[in-house]
Short mmCIF file of C-alpha atoms and ligand atoms in Angstrom, two decimals:
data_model
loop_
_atom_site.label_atom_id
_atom_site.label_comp_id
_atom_site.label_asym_id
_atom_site.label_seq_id
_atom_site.Cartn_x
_atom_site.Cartn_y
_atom_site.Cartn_z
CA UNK A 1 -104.61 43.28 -101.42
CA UNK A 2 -107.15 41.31 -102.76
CA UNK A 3 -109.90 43.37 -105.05
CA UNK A 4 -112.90 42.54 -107.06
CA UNK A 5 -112.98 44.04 -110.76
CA UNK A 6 -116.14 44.02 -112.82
CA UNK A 7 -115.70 43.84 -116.56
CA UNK A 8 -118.20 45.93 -117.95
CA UNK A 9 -118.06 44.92 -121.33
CA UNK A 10 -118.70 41.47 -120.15
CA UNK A 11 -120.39 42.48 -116.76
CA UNK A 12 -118.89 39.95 -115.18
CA UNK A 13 -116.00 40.18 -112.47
CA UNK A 14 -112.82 38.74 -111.41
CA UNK A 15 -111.22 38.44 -108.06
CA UNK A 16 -107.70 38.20 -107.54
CA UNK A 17 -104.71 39.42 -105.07
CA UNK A 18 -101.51 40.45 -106.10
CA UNK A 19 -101.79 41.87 -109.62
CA UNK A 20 -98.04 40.22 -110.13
CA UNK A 21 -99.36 37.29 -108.94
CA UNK A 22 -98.32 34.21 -111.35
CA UNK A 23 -101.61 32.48 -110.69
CA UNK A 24 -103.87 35.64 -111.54
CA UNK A 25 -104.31 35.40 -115.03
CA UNK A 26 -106.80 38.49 -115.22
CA UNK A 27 -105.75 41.31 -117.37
CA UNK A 28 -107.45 44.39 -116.36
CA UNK A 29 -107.96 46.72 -119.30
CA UNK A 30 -109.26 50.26 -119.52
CA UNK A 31 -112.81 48.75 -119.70
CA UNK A 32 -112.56 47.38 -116.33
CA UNK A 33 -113.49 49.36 -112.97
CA UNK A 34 -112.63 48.17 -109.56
CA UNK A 35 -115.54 48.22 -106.79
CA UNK A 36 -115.73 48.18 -103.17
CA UNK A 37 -114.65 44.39 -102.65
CA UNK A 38 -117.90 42.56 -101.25
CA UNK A 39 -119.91 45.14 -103.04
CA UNK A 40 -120.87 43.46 -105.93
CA UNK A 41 -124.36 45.79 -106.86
CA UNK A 42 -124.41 44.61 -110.56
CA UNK A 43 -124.02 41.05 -110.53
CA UNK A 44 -125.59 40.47 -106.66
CA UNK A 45 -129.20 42.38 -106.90
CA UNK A 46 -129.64 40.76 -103.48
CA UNK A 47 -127.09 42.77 -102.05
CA UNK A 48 -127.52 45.46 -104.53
CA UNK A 49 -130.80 46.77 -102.76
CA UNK A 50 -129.03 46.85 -99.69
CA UNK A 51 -126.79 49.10 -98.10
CA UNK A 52 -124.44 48.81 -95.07
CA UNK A 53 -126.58 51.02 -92.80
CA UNK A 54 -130.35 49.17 -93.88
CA UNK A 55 -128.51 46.00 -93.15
CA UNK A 56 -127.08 47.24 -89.72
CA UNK A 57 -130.65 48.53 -88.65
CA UNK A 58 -132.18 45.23 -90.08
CA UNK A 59 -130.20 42.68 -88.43
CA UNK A 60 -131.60 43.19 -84.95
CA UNK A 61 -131.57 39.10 -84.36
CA UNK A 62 -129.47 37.59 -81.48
CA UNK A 63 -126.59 35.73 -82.86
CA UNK A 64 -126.26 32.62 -84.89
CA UNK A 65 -122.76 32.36 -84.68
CA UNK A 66 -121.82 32.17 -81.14
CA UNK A 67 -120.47 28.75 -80.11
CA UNK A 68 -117.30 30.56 -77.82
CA UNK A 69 -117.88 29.45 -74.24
CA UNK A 70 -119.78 32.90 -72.78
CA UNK A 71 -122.86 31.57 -71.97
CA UNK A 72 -124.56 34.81 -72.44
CA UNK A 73 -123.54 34.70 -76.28
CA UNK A 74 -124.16 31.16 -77.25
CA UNK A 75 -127.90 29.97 -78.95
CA UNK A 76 -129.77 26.67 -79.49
CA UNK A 77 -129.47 24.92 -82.67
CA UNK A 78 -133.61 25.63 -82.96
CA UNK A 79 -133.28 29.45 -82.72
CA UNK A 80 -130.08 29.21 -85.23
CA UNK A 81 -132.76 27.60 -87.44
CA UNK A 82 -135.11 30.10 -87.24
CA UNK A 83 -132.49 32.84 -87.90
CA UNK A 84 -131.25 31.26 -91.14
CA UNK A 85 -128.30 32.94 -91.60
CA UNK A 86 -125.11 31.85 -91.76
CA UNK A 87 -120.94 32.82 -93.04
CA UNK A 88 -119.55 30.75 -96.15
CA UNK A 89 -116.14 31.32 -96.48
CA UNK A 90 -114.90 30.09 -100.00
CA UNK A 91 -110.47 29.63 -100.05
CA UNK A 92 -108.59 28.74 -103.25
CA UNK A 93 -105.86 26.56 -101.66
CA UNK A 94 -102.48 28.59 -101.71
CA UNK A 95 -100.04 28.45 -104.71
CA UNK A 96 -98.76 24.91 -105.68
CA UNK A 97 -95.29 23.02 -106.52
CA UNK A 98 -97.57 22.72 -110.21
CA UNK A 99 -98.62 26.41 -110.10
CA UNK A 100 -94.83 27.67 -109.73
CA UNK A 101 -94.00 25.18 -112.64
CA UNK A 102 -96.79 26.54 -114.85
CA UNK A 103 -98.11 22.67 -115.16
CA UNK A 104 -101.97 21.93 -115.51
CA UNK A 105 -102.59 20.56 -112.31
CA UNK A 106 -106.39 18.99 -112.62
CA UNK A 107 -106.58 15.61 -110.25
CA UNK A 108 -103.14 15.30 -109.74
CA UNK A 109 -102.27 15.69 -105.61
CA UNK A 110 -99.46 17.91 -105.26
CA UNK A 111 -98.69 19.93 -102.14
CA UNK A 112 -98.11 23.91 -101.89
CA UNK A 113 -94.69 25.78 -102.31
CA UNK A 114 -93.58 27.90 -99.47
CA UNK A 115 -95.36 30.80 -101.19
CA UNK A 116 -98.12 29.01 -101.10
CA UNK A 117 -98.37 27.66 -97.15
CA UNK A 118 -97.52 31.63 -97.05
CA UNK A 119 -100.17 32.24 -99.04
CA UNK A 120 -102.46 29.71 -96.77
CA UNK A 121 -101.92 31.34 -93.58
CA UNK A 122 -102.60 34.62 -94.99
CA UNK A 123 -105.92 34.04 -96.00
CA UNK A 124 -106.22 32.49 -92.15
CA UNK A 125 -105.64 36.16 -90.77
CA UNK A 126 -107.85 37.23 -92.91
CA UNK A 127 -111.05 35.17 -91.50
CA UNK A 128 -109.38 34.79 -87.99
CA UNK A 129 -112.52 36.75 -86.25
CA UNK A 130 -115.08 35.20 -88.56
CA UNK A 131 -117.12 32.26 -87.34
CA UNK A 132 -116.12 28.21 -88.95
CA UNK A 133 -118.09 25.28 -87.60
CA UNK A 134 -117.65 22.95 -90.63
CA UNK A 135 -114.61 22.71 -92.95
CA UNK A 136 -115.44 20.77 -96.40
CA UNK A 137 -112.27 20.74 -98.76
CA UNK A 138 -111.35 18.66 -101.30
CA UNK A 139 -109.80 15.15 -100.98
CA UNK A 140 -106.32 17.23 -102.49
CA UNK A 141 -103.45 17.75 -100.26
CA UNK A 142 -102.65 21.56 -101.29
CA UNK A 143 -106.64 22.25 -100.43
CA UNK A 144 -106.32 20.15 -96.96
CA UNK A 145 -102.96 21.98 -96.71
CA UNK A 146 -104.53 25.23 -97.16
CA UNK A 147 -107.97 24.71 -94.70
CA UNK A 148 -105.94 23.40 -92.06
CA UNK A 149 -102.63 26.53 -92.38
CA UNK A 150 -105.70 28.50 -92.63
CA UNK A 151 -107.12 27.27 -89.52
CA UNK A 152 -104.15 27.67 -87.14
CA UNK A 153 -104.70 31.77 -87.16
CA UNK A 154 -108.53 31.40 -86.31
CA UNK A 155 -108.38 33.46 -82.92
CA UNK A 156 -111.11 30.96 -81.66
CA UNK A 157 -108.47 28.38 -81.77
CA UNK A 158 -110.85 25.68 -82.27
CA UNK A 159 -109.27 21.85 -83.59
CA UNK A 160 -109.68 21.26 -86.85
CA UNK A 161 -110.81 16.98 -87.04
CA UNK A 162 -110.06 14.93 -90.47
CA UNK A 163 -113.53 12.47 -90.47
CA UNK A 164 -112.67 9.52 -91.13
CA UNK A 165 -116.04 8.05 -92.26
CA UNK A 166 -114.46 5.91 -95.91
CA UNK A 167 -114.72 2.31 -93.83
CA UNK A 168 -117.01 1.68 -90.65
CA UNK A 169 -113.50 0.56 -88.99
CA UNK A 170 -111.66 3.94 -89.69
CA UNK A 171 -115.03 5.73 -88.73
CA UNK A 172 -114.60 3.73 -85.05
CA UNK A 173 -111.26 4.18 -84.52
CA UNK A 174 -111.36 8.04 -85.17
CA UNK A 175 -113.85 8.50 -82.44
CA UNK A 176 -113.67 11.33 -80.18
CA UNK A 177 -115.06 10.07 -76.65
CA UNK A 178 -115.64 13.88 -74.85
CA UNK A 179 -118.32 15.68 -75.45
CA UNK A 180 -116.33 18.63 -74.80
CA UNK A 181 -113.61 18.00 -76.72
CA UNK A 182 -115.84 17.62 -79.65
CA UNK A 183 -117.24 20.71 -78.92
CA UNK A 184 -113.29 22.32 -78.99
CA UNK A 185 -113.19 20.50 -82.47
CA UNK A 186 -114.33 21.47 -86.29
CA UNK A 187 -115.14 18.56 -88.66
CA UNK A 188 -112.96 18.91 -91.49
CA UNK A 189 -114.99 16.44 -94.51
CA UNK A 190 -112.99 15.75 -97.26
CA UNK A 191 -114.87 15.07 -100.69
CA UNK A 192 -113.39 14.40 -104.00
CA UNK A 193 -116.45 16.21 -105.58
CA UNK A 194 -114.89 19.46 -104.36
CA UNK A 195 -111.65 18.10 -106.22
CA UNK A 196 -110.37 20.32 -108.87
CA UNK A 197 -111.29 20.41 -112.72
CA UNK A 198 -109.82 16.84 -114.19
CA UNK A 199 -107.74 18.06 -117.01
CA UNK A 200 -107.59 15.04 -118.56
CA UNK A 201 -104.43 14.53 -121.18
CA UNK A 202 -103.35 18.25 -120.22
CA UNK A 203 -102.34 16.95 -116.66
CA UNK A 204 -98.72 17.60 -116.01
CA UNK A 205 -97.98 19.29 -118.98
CA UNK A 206 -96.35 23.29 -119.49
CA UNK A 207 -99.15 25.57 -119.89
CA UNK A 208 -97.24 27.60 -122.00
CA UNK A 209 -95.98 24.94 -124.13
CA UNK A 210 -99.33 23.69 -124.55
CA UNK A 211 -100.65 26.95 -125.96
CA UNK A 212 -97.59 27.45 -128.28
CA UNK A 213 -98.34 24.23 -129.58
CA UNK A 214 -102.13 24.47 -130.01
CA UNK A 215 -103.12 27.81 -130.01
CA UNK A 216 -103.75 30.47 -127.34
CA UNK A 217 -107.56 30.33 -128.24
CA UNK A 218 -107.44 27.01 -128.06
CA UNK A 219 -105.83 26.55 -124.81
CA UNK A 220 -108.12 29.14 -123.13
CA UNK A 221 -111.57 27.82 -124.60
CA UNK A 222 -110.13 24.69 -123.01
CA UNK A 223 -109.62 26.27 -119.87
CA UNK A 224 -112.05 28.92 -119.17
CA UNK A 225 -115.04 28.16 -121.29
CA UNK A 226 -117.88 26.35 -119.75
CA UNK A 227 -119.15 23.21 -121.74
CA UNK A 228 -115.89 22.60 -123.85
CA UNK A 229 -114.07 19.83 -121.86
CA UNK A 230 -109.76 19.17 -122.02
CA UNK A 231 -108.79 16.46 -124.05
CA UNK A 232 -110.79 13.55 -122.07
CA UNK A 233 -111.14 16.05 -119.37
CA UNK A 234 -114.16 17.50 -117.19
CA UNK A 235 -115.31 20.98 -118.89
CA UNK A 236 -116.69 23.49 -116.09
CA UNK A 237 -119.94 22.08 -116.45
CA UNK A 238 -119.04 18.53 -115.96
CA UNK A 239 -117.34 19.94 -112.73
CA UNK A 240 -120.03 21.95 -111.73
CA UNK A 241 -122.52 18.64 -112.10
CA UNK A 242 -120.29 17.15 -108.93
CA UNK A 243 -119.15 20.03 -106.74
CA UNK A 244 -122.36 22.65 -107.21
CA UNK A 245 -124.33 18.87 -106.24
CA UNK A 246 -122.20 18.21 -103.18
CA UNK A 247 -122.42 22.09 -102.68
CA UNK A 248 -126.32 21.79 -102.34
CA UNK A 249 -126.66 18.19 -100.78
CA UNK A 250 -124.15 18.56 -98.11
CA UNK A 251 -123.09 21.82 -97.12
CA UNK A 252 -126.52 23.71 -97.90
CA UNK A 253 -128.53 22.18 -95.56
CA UNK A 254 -125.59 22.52 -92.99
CA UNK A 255 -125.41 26.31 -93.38
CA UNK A 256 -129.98 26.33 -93.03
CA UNK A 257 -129.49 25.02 -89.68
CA UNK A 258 -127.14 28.23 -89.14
CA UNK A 259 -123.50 26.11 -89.00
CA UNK A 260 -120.85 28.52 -89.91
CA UNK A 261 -118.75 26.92 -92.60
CA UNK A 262 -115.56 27.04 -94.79
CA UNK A 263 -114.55 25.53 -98.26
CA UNK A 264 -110.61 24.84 -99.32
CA UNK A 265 -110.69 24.04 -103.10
CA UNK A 266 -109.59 25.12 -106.13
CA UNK A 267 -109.65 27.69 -109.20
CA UNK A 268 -112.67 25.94 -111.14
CA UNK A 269 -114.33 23.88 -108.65
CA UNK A 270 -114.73 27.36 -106.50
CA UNK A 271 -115.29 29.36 -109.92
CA UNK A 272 -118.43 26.15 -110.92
CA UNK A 273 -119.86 27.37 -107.22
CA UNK A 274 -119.47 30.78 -107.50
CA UNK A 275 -121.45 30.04 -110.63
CA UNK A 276 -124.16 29.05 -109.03
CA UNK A 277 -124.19 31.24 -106.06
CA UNK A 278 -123.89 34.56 -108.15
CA UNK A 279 -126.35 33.09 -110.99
CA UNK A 280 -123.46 33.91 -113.30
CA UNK A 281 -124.34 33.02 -116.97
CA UNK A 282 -122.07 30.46 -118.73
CA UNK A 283 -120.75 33.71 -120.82
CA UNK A 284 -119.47 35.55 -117.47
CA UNK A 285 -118.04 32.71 -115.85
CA UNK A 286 -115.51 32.82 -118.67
CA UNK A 287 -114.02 35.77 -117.28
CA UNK A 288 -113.65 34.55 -113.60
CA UNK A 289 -110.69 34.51 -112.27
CA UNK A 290 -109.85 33.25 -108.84
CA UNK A 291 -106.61 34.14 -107.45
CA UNK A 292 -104.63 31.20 -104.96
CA UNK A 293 -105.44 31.88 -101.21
CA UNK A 294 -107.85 34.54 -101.19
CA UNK A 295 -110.59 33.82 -99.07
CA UNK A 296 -114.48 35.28 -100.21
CA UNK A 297 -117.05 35.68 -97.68
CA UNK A 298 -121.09 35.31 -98.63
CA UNK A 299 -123.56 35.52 -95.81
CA UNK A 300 -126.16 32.89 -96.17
CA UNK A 301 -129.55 34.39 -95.44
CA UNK A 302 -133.26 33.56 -95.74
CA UNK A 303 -132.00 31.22 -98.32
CA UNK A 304 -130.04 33.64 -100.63
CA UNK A 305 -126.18 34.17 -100.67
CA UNK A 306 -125.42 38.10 -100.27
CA UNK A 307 -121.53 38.18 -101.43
CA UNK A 308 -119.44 40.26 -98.80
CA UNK A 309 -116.22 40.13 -100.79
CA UNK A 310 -113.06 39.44 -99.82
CA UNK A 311 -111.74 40.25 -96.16
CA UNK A 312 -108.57 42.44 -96.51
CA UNK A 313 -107.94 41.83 -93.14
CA UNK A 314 -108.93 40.40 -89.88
CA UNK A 315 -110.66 43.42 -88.87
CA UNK A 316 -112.09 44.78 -91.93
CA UNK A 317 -114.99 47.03 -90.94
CA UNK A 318 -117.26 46.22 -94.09
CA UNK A 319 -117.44 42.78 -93.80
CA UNK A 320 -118.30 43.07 -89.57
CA UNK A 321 -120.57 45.78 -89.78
CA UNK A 322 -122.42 44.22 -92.58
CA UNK A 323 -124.07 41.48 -89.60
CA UNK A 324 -124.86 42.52 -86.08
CA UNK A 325 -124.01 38.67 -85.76
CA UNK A 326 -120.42 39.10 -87.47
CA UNK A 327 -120.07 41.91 -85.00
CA UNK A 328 -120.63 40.32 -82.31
CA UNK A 329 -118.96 37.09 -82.49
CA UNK A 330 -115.56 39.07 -83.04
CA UNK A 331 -116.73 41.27 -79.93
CA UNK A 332 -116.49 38.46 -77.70
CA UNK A 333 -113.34 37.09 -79.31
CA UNK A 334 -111.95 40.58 -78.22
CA UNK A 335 -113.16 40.70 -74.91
CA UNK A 336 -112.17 36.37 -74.03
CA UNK A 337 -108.32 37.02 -75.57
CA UNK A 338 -107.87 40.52 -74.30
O1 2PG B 1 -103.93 23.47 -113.58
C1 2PG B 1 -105.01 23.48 -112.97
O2 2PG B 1 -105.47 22.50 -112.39
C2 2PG B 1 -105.83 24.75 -112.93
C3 2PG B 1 -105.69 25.49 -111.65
O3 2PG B 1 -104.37 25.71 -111.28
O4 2PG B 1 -105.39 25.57 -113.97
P1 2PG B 1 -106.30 26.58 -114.76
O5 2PG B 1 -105.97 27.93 -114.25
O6 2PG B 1 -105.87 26.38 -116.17
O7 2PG B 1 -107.71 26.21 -114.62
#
């Protein structure tokens, strides 16, 4: 069960799933308190001044996320404009071959473990009634891996489409030549700016080892702190100047013009974003955490990000009841597969 903890002496928060989990690397003290997840008062003021209820009588709009084949549901791209609004759904790929072996992982391509293509289609349940239009993930296998396990429990049962755009040749020859099959299809872009943290000269090796050998402190300020890079590595910010850029140059103006999208990518690329989107300081970033395959959901409205947490499950009442849009779109999944 996935849960979001705020650290009140830090007042900053973690997010994580099982608390055995060998990827969660949170330890929640006596200071710590858990919240509702997706209700994030202290750190989202935007959401903070709003409750479930306000939002319900608030969102009185027609849908922006209806592009299921009831023609009663669906909206033109113009009036999705004017609506603004939007799902983001943020995954940590699932747990990898380098994860079970306790390895920093960094650039280095390595696929999941069973746990983790468990882990994958997990999180897939999870957002199965939610809205995806766009995929972006990162140009690493166990994120691809991840979107696309993810993907095969949407109930919408769309086809997820690799672009092919790195030559003009591979861009012709993956053409799609029905309009209708394109419209049965999600782009799935593939960027190496969503790429994880490069670790540099830690790549490959034990993480334990590594901090017996140089210090605990050492090892954490190298992996958690946000300007102090990895020997030759990227620090968070030198992560965050590629992926929060590609956040806000490709996929922002994709969710203005009301396109539902999803991002597969990993523990510090996702925790550089989060950054951004929950104006965390470079002190509370420190204590992020982000647990493998545990999808977050923010609604993107009039231009700010309202955090709705983590979906515990495919029907969680929160997260639907929190848009009339949400609600709606999972409505009509009900009544086409029923
Ligand atoms: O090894 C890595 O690439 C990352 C994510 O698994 O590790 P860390 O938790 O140290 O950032």
């Amino acid at each position: 069960m996935a849960a979001a903890v705020f650290h009140q002496s830090l007042g900053s928060f973690v997010i994580h799933g099982q608390a055995n989990s060998t990827t969660n690397l949170t330890k929640l003290n006596s200071k710590c308190f858990k919240v509702e997840v997706g209700v994030l008062r202290k750190k989202s003021p935007r959401s903070g001044n709003m409750n479930i209820k306000a939002i319900q009588a608030s969102s009185s709009q027609t849908s922006v996320f209806d592009h299921i084949s009831s023609p009663s549901i669906n909206t033109t791209e113009e009036s999705q404009k004017k609506q603004n609004e939007a799902a983001l759904i943020l995954i940590r790929h699932g747990e990898s071959l380098w994860n079970e072996k306790n390895l920093f992982t960094g650039c280095v391509d390595v696929p999941l473990t069973k746990k983790g293509v468990e882990e994958a289609i997990e999180a897939g349940k999870r957002i199965s009634n939610i809205p995806v239009d766009m995929i972006y993930t990162s140009s690493l296998i166990r994120a691809q891996m991840t979107a696309m396990l993810a993907m095969t429990q949407h109930r919408r049962k769309k086809v997820p489409v690799i672009v092919h755009n790195e030559t003009e040749q591979a861009r012709v020859w993956s053409q799609i030549y029905s309009e209708e099959t394109k419209k049965q299809s999600i782009p799935v872009i593939a960027s190496w700016r969503l790429n994880e943290r490069m670790y540099g000269e830690l790549q490959g090796l034990n993480k334990q080892e590594t901090a017996d050998r140089y210090g605990k402190e050492q090892v954490h300020e190298w992996r958690r702190s946000y300007d102090i890079p990895p020997p030759n590595g990227e620090s968070l910010e030198m992560c965050a100047e590629r992926a929060v850029a590609y956040f806000k140059d490709q996929i922002v103006p994709q969710l203005q013009s009301g396109k539902n999208v999803m991002i597969a990518a990993h523990g510090n690329s996702l925790r550089s974003i989060i950054m951004y989107l929950d104006k965390l300081t470079s002190q509370e970033v420190i204590s992020l955490e982000l647990s493998t395959g545990i999808p977050m959901l923010y609604i993107f409205k009039e231009g700010n990000f309202i955090r709705r947490g983590s979906p515990a499950g495919p029907s969680e009442a929160g997260v639907y009841a929190y848009t009339r849009s949400l609600a709606l779109y999972r409505q009509k999944l009900d009544e086409m597969l029923n």
